[in-house]
């Protein structure tokens, strides 16, 4: 997904969207997918495969089971394990708590 800032197609903000904490049809967590989030998203920004020569790139994670704390822990772990691949220089990863109900989807059983 991309957001073009004006009519110049060389200026845009790129968004990579990934699912996290996917669930079975019965609502049980099947996989976190945090490793794929980092390898197929974050690393592609860090190596300039996505949004080359652009100042920003964004990752969006759709937490399918609503367990955002678990999803964040898994992403933080995946980032630490791959810190050389993304040139991550710090061990602490800052989490900013936020909640936007306008972006929440609730499935009715």
PDB file of C-alpha atoms in Angstrom:
ATOM      1  CA  UNK A   1       0.000   0.000   0.000  1.00  0.00           C
ATOM      2  CA  UNK A   2       1.334   3.468  -0.767  1.00  0.00           C
ATOM      3  CA  UNK A   3       0.299   7.013   0.050  1.00  0.00           C
ATOM      4  CA  UNK A   4       1.284   9.473  -2.659  1.00  0.00           C
ATOM      5  CA  UNK A   5       2.035  12.921  -1.289  1.00  0.00           C
ATOM      6  CA  UNK A   6       1.291  14.751  -4.541  1.00  0.00           C
ATOM      7  CA  UNK A   7       1.285  13.993  -8.262  1.00  0.00           C
ATOM      8  CA  UNK A   8       4.996  13.120  -8.137  1.00  0.00           C
ATOM      9  CA  UNK A   9       5.144   9.307  -8.170  1.00  0.00           C
ATOM     10  CA  UNK A  10       8.669   9.424  -6.780  1.00  0.00           C
ATOM     11  CA  UNK A  11       7.379  10.842  -3.478  1.00  0.00           C
ATOM     12  CA  UNK A  12       5.307   8.452  -1.430  1.00  0.00           C
ATOM     13  CA  UNK A  13       5.091   6.669   1.886  1.00  0.00           C
ATOM     14  CA  UNK A  14       5.109   2.910   1.584  1.00  0.00           C
ATOM     15  CA  UNK A  15       3.101   0.662   3.925  1.00  0.00           C
ATOM     16  CA  UNK A  16       3.663  -3.073   4.283  1.00  0.00           C
ATOM     17  CA  UNK A  17       0.762  -4.869   5.947  1.00  0.00           C
ATOM     18  CA  UNK A  18       1.118  -8.258   7.644  1.00  0.00           C
ATOM     19  CA  UNK A  19      -1.126 -10.443   9.739  1.00  0.00           C
ATOM     20  CA  UNK A  20      -0.014 -11.382  13.251  1.00  0.00           C
ATOM     21  CA  UNK A  21      -1.364 -14.009  15.652  1.00  0.00           C
ATOM     22  CA  UNK A  22      -3.431 -15.807  13.046  1.00  0.00           C
ATOM     23  CA  UNK A  23      -6.226 -17.981  14.380  1.00  0.00           C
ATOM     24  CA  UNK A  24      -8.028 -21.161  13.399  1.00  0.00           C
ATOM     25  CA  UNK A  25     -11.726 -21.194  12.554  1.00  0.00           C
ATOM     26  CA  UNK A  26     -12.334 -22.074  16.208  1.00  0.00           C
ATOM     27  CA  UNK A  27     -10.561 -18.905  17.350  1.00  0.00           C
ATOM     28  CA  UNK A  28      -7.377 -20.546  18.674  1.00  0.00           C
ATOM     29  CA  UNK A  29      -3.997 -18.973  17.873  1.00  0.00           C
ATOM     30  CA  UNK A  30      -2.310 -20.917  15.082  1.00  0.00           C
ATOM     31  CA  UNK A  31       0.915 -18.917  14.604  1.00  0.00           C
ATOM     32  CA  UNK A  32       2.345 -15.531  15.548  1.00  0.00           C
ATOM     33  CA  UNK A  33       3.974 -14.774  12.143  1.00  0.00           C
ATOM     34  CA  UNK A  34       6.311 -12.265  13.835  1.00  0.00           C
ATOM     35  CA  UNK A  35       9.323 -13.789  12.077  1.00  0.00           C
ATOM     36  CA  UNK A  36       7.690 -13.287   8.680  1.00  0.00           C
ATOM     37  CA  UNK A  37       6.692  -9.744   9.713  1.00  0.00           C
ATOM     38  CA  UNK A  38      10.363  -8.927  10.295  1.00  0.00           C
ATOM     39  CA  UNK A  39      11.877 -10.931   7.421  1.00  0.00           C
ATOM     40  CA  UNK A  40       9.318 -10.066   4.743  1.00  0.00           C
ATOM     41  CA  UNK A  41       8.686  -6.516   5.902  1.00  0.00           C
ATOM     42  CA  UNK A  42      11.132  -4.789   8.232  1.00  0.00           C
ATOM     43  CA  UNK A  43      14.253  -6.271   6.613  1.00  0.00           C
ATOM     44  CA  UNK A  44      12.991  -5.265   3.164  1.00  0.00           C
ATOM     45  CA  UNK A  45      12.770  -1.661   4.367  1.00  0.00           C
ATOM     46  CA  UNK A  46      16.162  -1.832   6.088  1.00  0.00           C
ATOM     47  CA  UNK A  47      17.836  -3.143   2.928  1.00  0.00           C
ATOM     48  CA  UNK A  48      15.952  -0.620   0.725  1.00  0.00           C
ATOM     49  CA  UNK A  49      14.115  -3.265  -1.267  1.00  0.00           C
ATOM     50  CA  UNK A  50      10.963  -1.353  -0.339  1.00  0.00           C
ATOM     51  CA  UNK A  51      10.781   2.450  -0.607  1.00  0.00           C
ATOM     52  CA  UNK A  52      14.313   2.873  -1.937  1.00  0.00           C
ATOM     53  CA  UNK A  53      15.593   6.457  -1.573  1.00  0.00           C
ATOM     54  CA  UNK A  54      12.535   7.477   0.438  1.00  0.00           C
ATOM     55  CA  UNK A  55      12.720   8.934   3.951  1.00  0.00           C
ATOM     56  CA  UNK A  56       9.961   6.756   5.441  1.00  0.00           C
ATOM     57  CA  UNK A  57       8.473   3.311   5.325  1.00  0.00           C
ATOM     58  CA  UNK A  58       5.753   1.912   7.558  1.00  0.00           C
ATOM     59  CA  UNK A  59       4.794  -1.509   8.838  1.00  0.00           C
ATOM     60  CA  UNK A  60       1.229  -2.331   9.832  1.00  0.00           C
ATOM     61  CA  UNK A  61       0.453  -5.470  11.801  1.00  0.00           C
ATOM     62  CA  UNK A  62      -3.091  -6.801  11.934  1.00  0.00           C
ATOM     63  CA  UNK A  63      -3.368  -8.663  15.244  1.00  0.00           C
ATOM     64  CA  UNK A  64      -5.917 -11.286  14.314  1.00  0.00           C
ATOM     65  CA  UNK A  65      -6.616 -12.604  17.820  1.00  0.00           C
ATOM     66  CA  UNK A  66      -6.614  -9.217  19.580  1.00  0.00           C
ATOM     67  CA  UNK A  67      -3.641 -10.163  21.787  1.00  0.00           C
ATOM     68  CA  UNK A  68      -1.514  -7.147  20.941  1.00  0.00           C
ATOM     69  CA  UNK A  69       0.853  -7.551  23.922  1.00  0.00           C
ATOM     70  CA  UNK A  70       1.759 -11.078  22.804  1.00  0.00           C
ATOM     71  CA  UNK A  71       2.142  -9.854  19.218  1.00  0.00           C
ATOM     72  CA  UNK A  72       4.474  -7.064  20.353  1.00  0.00           C
ATOM     73  CA  UNK A  73       6.569  -9.483  22.451  1.00  0.00           C
ATOM     74  CA  UNK A  74       6.925 -11.798  19.457  1.00  0.00           C
ATOM     75  CA  UNK A  75       7.918  -8.938  17.127  1.00  0.00           C
ATOM     76  CA  UNK A  76      10.448  -7.618  19.664  1.00  0.00           C
ATOM     77  CA  UNK A  77      11.952 -11.109  19.954  1.00  0.00           C
ATOM     78  CA  UNK A  78      12.059 -11.511  16.158  1.00  0.00           C
ATOM     79  CA  UNK A  79      13.765  -8.115  15.813  1.00  0.00           C
ATOM     80  CA  UNK A  80      16.396  -8.992  18.425  1.00  0.00           C
ATOM     81  CA  UNK A  81      17.118 -12.328  16.725  1.00  0.00           C
ATOM     82  CA  UNK A  82      17.597 -10.572  13.385  1.00  0.00           C
ATOM     83  CA  UNK A  83      19.227  -7.363  14.614  1.00  0.00           C
ATOM     84  CA  UNK A  84      22.285  -7.763  12.359  1.00  0.00           C
ATOM     85  CA  UNK A  85      20.092  -8.139   9.269  1.00  0.00           C
ATOM     86  CA  UNK A  86      18.338  -4.847  10.002  1.00  0.00           C
ATOM     87  CA  UNK A  87      21.325  -2.990  11.490  1.00  0.00           C
ATOM     88  CA  UNK A  88      19.503  -2.623  14.797  1.00  0.00           C
ATOM     89  CA  UNK A  89      21.882  -0.960  17.232  1.00  0.00           C
ATOM     90  CA  UNK A  90      19.835  -1.045  20.436  1.00  0.00           C
ATOM     91  CA  UNK A  91      18.487  -3.869  22.548  1.00  0.00           C
ATOM     92  CA  UNK A  92      15.561  -1.929  23.976  1.00  0.00           C
ATOM     93  CA  UNK A  93      12.566  -1.657  21.705  1.00  0.00           C
ATOM     94  CA  UNK A  94      10.101   1.013  22.729  1.00  0.00           C
ATOM     95  CA  UNK A  95       6.434   0.134  22.859  1.00  0.00           C
ATOM     96  CA  UNK A  96       3.896   2.907  22.647  1.00  0.00           C
ATOM     97  CA  UNK A  97       0.488   1.973  23.962  1.00  0.00           C
ATOM     98  CA  UNK A  98      -2.407   3.221  21.929  1.00  0.00           C
ATOM     99  CA  UNK A  99      -5.885   2.115  21.118  1.00  0.00           C
ATOM    100  CA  UNK A 100      -8.083   3.261  18.289  1.00  0.00           C
ATOM    101  CA  UNK A 101     -11.555   1.737  18.435  1.00  0.00           C
ATOM    102  CA  UNK A 102     -12.365   3.072  14.981  1.00  0.00           C
ATOM    103  CA  UNK A 103      -9.911   0.502  13.579  1.00  0.00           C
ATOM    104  CA  UNK A 104     -11.170  -2.447  15.624  1.00  0.00           C
ATOM    105  CA  UNK A 105     -13.146  -5.284  14.071  1.00  0.00           C
ATOM    106  CA  UNK A 106     -15.129  -7.605  16.307  1.00  0.00           C
ATOM    107  CA  UNK A 107     -16.384 -10.872  14.888  1.00  0.00           C
ATOM    108  CA  UNK A 108     -19.731 -12.115  16.138  1.00  0.00           C
ATOM    109  CA  UNK A 109     -19.803 -15.882  16.723  1.00  0.00           C
TER     110      UNK A 109
END
